[in-house]
Short mmCIF file of C-alpha atoms in Angstrom, two decimals:
data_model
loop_
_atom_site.label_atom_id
_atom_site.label_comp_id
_atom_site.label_asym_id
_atom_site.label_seq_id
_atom_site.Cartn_x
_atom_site.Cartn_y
_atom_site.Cartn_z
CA UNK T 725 -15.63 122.90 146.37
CA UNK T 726 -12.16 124.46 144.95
CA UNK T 727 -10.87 124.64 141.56
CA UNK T 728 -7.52 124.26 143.08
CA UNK T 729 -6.42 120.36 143.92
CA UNK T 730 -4.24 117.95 143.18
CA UNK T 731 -5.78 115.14 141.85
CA UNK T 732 -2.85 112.70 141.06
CA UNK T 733 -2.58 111.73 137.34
CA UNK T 734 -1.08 108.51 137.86
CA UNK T 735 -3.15 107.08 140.79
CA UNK T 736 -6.46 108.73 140.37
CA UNK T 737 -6.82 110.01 143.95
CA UNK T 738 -7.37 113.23 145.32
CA UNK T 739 -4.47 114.51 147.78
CA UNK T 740 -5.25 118.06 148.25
CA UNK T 741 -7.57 120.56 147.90
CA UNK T 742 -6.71 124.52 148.72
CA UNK T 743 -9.19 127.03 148.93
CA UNK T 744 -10.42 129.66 146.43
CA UNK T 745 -9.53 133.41 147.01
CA UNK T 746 -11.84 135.09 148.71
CA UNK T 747 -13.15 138.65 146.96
CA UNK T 748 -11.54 140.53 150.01
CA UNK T 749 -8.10 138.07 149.14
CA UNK T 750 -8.36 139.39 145.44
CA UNK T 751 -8.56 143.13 146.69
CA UNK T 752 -5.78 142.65 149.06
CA UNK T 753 -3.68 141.42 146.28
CA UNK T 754 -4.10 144.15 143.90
CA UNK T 755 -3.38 146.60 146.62
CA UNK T 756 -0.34 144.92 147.67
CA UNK T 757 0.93 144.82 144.40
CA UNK T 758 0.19 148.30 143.19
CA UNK T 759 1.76 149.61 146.82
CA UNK T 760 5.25 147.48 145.67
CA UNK T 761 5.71 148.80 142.14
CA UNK T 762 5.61 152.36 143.70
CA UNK T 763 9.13 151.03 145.25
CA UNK T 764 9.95 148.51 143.26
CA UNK T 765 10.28 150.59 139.58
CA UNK T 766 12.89 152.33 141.48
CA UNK T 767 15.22 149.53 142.60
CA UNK T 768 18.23 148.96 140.81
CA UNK T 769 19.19 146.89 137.64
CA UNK T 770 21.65 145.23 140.05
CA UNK T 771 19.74 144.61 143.05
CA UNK T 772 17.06 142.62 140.91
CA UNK T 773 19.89 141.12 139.27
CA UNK T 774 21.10 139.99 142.29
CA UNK T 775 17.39 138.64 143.39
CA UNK T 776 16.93 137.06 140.21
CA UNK T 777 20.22 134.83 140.27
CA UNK T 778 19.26 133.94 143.96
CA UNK T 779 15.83 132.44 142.13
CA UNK T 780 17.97 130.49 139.99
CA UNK T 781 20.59 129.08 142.41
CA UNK T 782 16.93 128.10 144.56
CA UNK T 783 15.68 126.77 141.58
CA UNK T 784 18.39 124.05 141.13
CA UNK T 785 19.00 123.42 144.84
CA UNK T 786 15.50 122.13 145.19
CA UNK T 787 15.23 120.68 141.72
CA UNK T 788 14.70 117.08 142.75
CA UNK T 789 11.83 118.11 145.35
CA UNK T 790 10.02 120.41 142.67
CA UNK T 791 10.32 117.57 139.85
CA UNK T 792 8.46 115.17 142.18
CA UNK T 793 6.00 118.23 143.00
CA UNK T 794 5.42 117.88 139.44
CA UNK T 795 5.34 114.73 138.49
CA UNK T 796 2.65 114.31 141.46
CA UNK T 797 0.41 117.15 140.07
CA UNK T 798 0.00 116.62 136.45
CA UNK T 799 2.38 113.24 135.97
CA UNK T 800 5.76 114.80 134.05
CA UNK T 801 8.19 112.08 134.26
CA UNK T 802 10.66 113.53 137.05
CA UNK T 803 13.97 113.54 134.62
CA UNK T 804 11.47 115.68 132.23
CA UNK T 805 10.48 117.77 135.12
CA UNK T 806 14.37 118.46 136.07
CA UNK T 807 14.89 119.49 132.80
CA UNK T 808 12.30 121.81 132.80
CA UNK T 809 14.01 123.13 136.03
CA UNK T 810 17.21 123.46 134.96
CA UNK T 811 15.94 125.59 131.80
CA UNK T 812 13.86 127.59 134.36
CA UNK T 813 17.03 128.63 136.09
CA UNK T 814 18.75 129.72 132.42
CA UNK T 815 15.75 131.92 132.15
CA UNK T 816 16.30 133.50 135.36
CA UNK T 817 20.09 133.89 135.03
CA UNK T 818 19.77 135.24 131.10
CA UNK T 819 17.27 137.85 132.09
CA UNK T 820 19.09 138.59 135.77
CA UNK T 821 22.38 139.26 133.29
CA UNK T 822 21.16 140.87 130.27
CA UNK T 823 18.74 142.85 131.86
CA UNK T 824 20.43 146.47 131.39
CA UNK T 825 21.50 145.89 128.26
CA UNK T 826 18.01 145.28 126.91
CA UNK T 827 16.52 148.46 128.81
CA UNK T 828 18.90 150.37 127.66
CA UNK T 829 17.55 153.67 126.11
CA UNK T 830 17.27 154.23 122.31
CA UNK T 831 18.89 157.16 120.77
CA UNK T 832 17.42 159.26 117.79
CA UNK T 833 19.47 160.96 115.48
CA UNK T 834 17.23 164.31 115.19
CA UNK T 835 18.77 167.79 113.26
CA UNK T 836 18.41 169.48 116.56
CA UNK T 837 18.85 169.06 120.23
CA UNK T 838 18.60 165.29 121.39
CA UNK T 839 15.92 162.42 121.60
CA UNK T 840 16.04 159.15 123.01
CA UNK T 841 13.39 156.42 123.89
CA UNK T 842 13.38 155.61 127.04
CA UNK T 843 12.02 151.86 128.59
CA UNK T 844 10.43 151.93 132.04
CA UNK T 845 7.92 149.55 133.51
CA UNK T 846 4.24 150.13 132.89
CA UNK T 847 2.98 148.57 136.43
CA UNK T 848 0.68 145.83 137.81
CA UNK T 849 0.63 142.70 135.35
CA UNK T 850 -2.00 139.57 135.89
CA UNK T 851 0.10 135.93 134.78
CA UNK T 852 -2.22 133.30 134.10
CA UNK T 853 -0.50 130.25 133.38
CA UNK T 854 -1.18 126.40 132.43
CA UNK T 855 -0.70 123.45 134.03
CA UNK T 856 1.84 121.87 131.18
CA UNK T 857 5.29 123.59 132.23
CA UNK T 858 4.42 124.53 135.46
CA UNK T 859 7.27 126.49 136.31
CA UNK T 860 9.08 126.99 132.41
CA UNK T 861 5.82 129.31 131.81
CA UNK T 862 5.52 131.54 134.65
CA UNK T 863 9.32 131.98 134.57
CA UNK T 864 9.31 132.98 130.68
CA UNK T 865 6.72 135.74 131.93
CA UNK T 866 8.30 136.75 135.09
CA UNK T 867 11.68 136.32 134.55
CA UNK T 868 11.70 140.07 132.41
CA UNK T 869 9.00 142.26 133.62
CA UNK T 870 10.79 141.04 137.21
CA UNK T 871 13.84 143.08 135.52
CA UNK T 872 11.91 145.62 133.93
CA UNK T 873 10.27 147.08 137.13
CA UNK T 874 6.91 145.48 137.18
CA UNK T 875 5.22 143.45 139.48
CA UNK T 876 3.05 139.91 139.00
CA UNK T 877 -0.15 138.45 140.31
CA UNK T 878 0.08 134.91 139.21
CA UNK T 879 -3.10 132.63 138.56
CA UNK T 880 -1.85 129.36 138.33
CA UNK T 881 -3.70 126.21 137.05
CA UNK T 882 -5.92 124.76 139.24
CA UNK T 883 -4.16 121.38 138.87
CA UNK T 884 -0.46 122.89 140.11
CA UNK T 885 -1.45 124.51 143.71
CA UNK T 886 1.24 123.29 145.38
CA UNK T 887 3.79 124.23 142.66
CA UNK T 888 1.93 127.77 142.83
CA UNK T 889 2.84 127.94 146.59
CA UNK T 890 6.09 126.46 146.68
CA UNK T 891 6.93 129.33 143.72
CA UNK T 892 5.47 132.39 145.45
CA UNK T 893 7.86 131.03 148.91
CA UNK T 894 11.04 130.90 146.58
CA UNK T 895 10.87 134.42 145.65
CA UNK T 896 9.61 135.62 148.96
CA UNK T 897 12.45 133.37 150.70
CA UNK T 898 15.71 135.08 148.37
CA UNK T 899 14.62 138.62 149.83
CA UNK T 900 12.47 139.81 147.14
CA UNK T 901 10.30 142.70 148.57
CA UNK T 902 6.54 142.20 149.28
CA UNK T 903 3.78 142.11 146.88
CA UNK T 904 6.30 142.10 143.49
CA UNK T 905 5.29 138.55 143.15
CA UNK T 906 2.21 137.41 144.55
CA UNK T 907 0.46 133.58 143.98
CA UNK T 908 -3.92 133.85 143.74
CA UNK T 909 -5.96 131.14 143.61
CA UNK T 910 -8.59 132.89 141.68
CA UNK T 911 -12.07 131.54 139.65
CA UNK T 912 -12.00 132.86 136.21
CA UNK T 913 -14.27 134.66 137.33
CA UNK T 914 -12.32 136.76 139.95
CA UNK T 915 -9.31 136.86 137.06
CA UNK T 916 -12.10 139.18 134.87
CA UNK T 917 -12.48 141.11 137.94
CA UNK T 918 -8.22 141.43 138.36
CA UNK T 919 -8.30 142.77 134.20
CA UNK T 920 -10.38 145.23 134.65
CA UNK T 921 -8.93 146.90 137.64
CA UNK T 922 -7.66 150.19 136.91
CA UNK T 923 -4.17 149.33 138.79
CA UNK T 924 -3.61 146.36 136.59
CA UNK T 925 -1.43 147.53 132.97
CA UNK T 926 -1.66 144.21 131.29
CA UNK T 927 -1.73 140.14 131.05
CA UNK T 928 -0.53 137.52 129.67
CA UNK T 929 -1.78 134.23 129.28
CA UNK T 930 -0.69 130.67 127.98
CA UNK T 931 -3.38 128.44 127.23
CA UNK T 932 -6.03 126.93 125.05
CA UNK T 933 -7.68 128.97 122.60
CA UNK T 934 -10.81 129.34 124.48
CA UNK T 935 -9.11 130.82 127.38
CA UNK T 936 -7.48 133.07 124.86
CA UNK T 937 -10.62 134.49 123.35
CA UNK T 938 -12.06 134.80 127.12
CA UNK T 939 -9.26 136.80 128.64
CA UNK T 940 -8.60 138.55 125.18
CA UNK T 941 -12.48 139.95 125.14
CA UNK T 942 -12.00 140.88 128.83
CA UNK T 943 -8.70 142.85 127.88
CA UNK T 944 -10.21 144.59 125.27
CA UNK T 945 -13.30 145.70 126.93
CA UNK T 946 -10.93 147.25 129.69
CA UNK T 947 -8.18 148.41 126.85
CA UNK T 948 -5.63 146.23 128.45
CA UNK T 949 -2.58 145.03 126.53
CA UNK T 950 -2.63 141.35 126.29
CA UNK T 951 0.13 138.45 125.58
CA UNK T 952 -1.59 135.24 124.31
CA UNK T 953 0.57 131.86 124.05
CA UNK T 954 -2.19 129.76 122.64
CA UNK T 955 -2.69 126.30 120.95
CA UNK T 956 -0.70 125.16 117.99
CA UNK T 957 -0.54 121.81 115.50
CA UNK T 958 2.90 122.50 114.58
CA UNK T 959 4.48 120.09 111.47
CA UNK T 960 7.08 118.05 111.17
CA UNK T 961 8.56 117.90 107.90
CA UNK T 962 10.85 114.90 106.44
CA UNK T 963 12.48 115.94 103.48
CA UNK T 964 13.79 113.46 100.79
CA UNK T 965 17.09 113.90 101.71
CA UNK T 966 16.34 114.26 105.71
CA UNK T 967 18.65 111.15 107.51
CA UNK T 968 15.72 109.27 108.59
CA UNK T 969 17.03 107.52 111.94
CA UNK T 970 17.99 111.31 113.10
CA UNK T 971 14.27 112.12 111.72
CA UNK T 972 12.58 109.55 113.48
CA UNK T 973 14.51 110.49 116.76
CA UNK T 974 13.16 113.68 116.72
CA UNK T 975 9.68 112.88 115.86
CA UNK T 976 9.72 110.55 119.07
CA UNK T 977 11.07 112.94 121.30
CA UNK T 978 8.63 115.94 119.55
CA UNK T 979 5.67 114.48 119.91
CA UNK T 980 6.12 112.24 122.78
CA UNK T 981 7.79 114.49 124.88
CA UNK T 982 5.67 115.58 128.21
CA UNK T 983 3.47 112.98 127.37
CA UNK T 984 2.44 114.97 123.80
CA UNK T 985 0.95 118.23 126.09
CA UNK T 986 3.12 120.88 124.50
CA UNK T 987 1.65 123.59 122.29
CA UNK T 988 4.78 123.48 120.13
CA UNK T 989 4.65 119.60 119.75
CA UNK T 990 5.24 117.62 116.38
CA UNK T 991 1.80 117.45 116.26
CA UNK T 992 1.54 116.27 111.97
CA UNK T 993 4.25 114.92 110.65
CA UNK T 994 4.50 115.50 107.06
CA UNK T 995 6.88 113.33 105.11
CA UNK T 996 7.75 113.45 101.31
CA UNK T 997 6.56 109.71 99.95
CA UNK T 998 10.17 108.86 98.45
CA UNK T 999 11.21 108.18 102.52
CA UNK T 1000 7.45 107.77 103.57
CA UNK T 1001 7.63 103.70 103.81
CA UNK T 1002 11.19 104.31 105.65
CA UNK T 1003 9.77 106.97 108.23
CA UNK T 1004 7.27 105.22 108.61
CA UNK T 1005 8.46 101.42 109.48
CA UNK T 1006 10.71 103.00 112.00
CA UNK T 1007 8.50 105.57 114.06
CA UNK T 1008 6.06 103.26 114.13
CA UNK T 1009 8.21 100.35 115.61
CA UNK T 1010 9.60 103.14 117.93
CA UNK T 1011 6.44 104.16 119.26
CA UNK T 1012 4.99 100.25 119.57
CA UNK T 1013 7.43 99.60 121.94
CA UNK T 1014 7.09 102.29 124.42
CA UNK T 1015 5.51 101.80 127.96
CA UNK T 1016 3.63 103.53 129.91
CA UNK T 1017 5.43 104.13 133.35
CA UNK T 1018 5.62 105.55 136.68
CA UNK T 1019 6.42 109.31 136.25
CA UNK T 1020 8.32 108.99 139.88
CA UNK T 1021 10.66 107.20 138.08
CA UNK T 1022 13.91 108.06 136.54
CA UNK T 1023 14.16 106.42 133.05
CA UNK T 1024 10.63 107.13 132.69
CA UNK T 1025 9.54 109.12 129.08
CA UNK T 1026 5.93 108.55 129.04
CA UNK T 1027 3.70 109.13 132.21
CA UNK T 1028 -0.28 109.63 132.36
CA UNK T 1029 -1.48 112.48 130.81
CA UNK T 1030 -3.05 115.80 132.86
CA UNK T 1031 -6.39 114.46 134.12
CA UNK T 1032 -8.84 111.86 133.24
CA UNK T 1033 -10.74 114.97 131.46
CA UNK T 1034 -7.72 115.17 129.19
CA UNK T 1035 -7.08 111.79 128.35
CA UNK T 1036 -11.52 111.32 127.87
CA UNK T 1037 -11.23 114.51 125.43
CA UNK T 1038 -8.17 113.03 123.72
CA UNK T 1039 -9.93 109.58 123.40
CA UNK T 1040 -12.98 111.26 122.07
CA UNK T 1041 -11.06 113.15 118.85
CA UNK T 1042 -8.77 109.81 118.12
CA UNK T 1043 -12.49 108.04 118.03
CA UNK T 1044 -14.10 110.59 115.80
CA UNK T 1045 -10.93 110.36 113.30
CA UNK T 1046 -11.30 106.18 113.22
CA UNK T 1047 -14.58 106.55 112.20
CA UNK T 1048 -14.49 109.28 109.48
CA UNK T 1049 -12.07 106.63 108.10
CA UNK T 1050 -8.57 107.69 109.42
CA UNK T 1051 -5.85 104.52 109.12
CA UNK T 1052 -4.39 103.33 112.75
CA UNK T 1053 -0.85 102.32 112.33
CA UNK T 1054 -0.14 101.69 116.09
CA UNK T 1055 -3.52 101.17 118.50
CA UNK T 1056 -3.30 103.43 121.62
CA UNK T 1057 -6.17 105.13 123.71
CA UNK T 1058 -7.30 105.09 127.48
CA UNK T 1059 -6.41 102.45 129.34
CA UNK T 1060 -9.49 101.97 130.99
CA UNK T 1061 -9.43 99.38 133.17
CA UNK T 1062 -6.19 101.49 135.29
CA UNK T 1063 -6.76 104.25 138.03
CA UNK T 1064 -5.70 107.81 136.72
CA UNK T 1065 -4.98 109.31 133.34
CA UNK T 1066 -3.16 106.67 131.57
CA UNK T 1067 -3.28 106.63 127.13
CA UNK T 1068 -1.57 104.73 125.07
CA UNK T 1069 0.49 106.30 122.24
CA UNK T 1070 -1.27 105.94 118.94
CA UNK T 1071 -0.39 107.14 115.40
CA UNK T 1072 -2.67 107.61 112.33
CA UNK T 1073 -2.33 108.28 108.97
CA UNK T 1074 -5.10 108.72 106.22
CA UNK T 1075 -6.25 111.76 107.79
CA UNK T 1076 -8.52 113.72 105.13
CA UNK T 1077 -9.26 117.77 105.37
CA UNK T 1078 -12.78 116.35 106.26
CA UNK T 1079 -11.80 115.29 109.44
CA UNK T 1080 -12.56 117.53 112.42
CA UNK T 1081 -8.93 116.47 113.79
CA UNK T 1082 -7.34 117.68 110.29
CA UNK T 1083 -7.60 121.20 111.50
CA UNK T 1084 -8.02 120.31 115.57
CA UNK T 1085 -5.15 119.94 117.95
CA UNK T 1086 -3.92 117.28 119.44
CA UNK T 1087 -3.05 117.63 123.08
CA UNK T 1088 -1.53 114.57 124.32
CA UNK T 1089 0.09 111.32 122.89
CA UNK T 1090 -1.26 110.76 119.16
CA UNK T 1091 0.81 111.82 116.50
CA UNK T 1092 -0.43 111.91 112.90
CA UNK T 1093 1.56 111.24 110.03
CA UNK T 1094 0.47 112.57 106.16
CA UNK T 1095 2.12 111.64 102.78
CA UNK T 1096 3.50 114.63 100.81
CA UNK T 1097 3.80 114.24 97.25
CA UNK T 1098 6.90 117.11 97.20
CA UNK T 1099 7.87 120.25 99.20
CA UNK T 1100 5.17 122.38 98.00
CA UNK T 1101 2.85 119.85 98.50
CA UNK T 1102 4.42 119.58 102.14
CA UNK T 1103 4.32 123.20 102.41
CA UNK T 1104 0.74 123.29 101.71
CA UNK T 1105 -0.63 120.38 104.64
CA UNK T 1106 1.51 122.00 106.95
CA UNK T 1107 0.06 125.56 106.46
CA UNK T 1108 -3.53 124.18 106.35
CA UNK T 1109 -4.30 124.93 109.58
CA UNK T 1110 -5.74 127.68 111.65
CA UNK T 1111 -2.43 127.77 113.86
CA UNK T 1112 1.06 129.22 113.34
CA UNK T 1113 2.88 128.49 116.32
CA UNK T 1114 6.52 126.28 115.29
CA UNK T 1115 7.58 123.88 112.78
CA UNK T 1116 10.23 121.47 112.23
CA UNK T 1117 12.27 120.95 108.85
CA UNK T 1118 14.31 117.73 108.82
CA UNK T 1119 16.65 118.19 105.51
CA UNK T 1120 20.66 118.43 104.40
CA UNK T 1121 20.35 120.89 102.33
CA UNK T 1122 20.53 124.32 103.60
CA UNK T 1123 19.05 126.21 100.80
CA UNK T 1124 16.08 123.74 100.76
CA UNK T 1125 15.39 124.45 104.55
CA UNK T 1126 15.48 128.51 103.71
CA UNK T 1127 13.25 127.70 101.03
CA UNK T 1128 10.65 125.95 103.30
CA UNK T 1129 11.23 128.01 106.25
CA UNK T 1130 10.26 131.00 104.44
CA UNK T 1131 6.93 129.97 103.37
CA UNK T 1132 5.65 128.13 106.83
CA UNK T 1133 3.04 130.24 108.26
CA UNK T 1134 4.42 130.01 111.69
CA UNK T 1135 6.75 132.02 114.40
CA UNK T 1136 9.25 129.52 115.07
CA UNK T 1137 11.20 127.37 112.68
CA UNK T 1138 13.53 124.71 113.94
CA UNK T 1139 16.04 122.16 111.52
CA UNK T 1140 17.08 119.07 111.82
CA UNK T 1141 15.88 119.39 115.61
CA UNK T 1142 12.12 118.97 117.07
CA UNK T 1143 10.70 122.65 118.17
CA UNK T 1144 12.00 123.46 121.32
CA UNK T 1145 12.70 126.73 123.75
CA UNK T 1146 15.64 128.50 124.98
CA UNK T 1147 16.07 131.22 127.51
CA UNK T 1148 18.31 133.47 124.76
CA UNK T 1149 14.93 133.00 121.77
CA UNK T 1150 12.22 134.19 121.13
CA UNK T 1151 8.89 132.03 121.72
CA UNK T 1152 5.63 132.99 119.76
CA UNK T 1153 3.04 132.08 117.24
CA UNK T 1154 0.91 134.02 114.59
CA UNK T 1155 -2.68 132.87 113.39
CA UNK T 1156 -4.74 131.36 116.43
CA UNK T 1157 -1.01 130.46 118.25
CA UNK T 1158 -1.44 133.79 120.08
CA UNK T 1159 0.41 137.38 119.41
CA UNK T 1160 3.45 138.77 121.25
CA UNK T 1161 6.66 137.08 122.09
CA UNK T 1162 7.97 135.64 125.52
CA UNK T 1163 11.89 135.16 125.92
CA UNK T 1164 15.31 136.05 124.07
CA UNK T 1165 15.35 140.10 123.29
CA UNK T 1166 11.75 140.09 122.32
CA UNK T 1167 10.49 138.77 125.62
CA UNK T 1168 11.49 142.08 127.92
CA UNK T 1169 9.59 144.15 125.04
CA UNK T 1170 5.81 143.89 125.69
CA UNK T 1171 4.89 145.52 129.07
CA UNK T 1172 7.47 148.70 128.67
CA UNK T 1173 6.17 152.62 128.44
CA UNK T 1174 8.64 153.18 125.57
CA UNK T 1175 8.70 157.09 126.52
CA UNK T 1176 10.00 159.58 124.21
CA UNK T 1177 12.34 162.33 126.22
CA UNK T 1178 13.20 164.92 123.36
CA UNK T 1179 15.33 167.79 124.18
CA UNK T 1180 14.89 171.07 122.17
CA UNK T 1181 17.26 173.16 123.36
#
């Protein structure tokens, strides 16, 4: 039976089911893409740039079809999934217009003769990509090694086939040349087979931490470079100070968002006690009177989760935290007794370094709230954790938000907003949040040959 199927969140039924690549399929791939960077490093800046900003115009012409694609596959509510699409298309058009800019060589000031740094594309890359932002993710990877001259074998989740397909027809429909992008529905197995090809330069993948360590072991044993976008449990901070109904507003939306499934969620919020009681009367009113809802539906904001596994693996860590004695301030979990993926929103508080789920993320809709006695104290919860992917500061004061911003262990810090993404920023983590950056100036950086041409004469 295939990996690949689309098992809908909200109804529990199985709609499709496309077949695994065969080994000849995964051979044929490789091929095709190694035969099209031979061409493809030497098109133009323009003529991608002119590919890339058909992408984008595709991209929003069809944005209502792909959001129900979505919202079918792993149950984002449709006006989340057009946003998603309309950032996808920023991507595109940033990268598509700042493209030569960023390639641009490097000159050295040397006492003789000339030397400059060149960037040109390294080759083959393997994408594998998550199920969460099912088009944001494989767009923040393609979008600049499109520009940069290399070309992509994508391995999409196995729960977004048909948002695989319909991607791999959008660039194949705007003209772009044969085997530069190219959709596999490959095992894991088959994607260890892809790494250590000799034609394939490098990969990049966004996912959990185990998939991180798996393809990060593979990578090294074949001396690949490697992107990882991994987990993270990113904080929330509420500073004395902070205007708590803008606070609380932006813990909804940050942790809430997508259903919770965003690495770069306000997974812990962390709020000094002089505003605690204030917080949290309000977030927890806020997030007792939400509803679950159709995901089809426009003023939908919170849809099933992923899967039944999810929501089973989510109810399993909000039962383990209950019993070690965590404090439920508004009762959520599966909802049983209803077809599909459906959980509650729940918050907790009381939540003790003891606790597997102190130091465990939380993928989906349960949000966590801990007392801080002061900044440092703040400071100190939120960097008690083995991730370091975002954080949130919500504060007035500007030299207080320097001051904490400085010491979070993390690679993105965000105030007075919840964590978020744009096309024009960097996006990255340190600790077990992965290494390298996607997007912004950074993102065009990691799969270059940064060759040194030095002139002696």
């Amino acid at each position: 039976m295939s990996d690949y199927q689309i098992n809908n969140p909200a109804t529990g039924e199985l709609e499709a089911t496309y077949p695994t690549a065969t080994e000849q399929d995964i051979q044929q791939v490789i091929e095709q893409a190694d035969n099209a960077y031979q061409d493809w490093r030497q098109v133009s800046l323009s003529e991608r740039s002119a590919l890339l900003h058909k992408i984008a115009d595709s991209y929003l012409e069809r944005q209502d079809e792909l959001a129900r694609i979505v919202a079918g596959e792993m149950g984002k509510p449709v006006a989340q999934a057009k946003g998603e699409i309309g950032l996808v298309a920023e991507i595109y058009r940033y990268y598509a217009d700042n493209a030569e800019q960023l390639l641009a060589p490097n000159t050295i000031d040397v006492d003789s003769g000339s030397a400059s740094v060149e960037k040109r594309p390294v080759g083959v890359l393997l994408g594998i990509m998550p199920w969460n932002y099912p088009h944001y993710q494989v767009a923040r990877f393609v979008a600049p090694n499109f520009m940069a001259g290399n070309t992509i074998i994508l391995k999409h989740a196995p729960q977004c086939p048909k948002t695989a397909e319909v991607i791999a027809d959008m660039f194949k429909e705007v003209g772009v040349p044969k085997g530069v992008y190219n959709n596999i529905f490959a095992t894991n197995e088959q994607a260890a087979t892809i790494i250590h090809d000799k034609r394939v330069q490098g990969i990049s993948l966004t996912g959990s931490e185990r998939a991180g360590q798996a393809v990060a072991k593979e990578a090294g044993g074949a001396l690949k470079k490697v992107v990882l976008e991994l987990g993270g449990s990113d904080a929330f901070i509420v500073a004395a100070d902070a205007d708590i109904e803008q606070a609380i507003q932006g813990a909804i939306s940050g942790r809430f968002g997508n259903t919770g499934q965003a690495c770069n969620a306000a997974k812990r919020l962390i709020v000094i006690e002089s505003v605690y009681d204030k917080f949290v009367e309000g977030f927890t009113n806020a997030v007792s009177n939400m509803t679950l809802a159709d995901p089809l539906k426009e003023d939908t904001f919170i849809g099933p989760m992923s899967s039944k596994a999810a929501a089973v693996n989510l109810q399993a860590q909000l039962d383990s935290a209950i019993q070690a004695g965590a404090t439920v301030l508004v009762e959520g979990g599966m909802e049983k007794d209803k077809p599909g993926a459906w959980f509650k929103p729940a918050v907790l508080t009381d939540v003790t370094e003891s606790m597997d789920v102190y130091r465990e993320e939380l993928f989906g809709p349960v949000a966590v709230v801990y007392k801080a006695r002061d900044v440092d104290h703040a400071i100190k919860i939120a960097n008690d954790v083995p991730f370091g992917l975002g954080a949130s500061i919500q504060t007035q004061d500007a030299a207080l938000a320097a001051e904490i911003a400085d010491k979070l262990e993390v690679g993105m810090v965000t105030i007075n907003a919840p964590s978020g993404t744009e096309a024009n920023t960097p996006f990255g983590g340190v600790k077990r949040s992965g290494f390298g950056r996607e997007l912004g100036t950074l993102g065009i950086t990691e799969f270059l040959n940064y060759k040194l041409i030095r002139d002696k004469s």
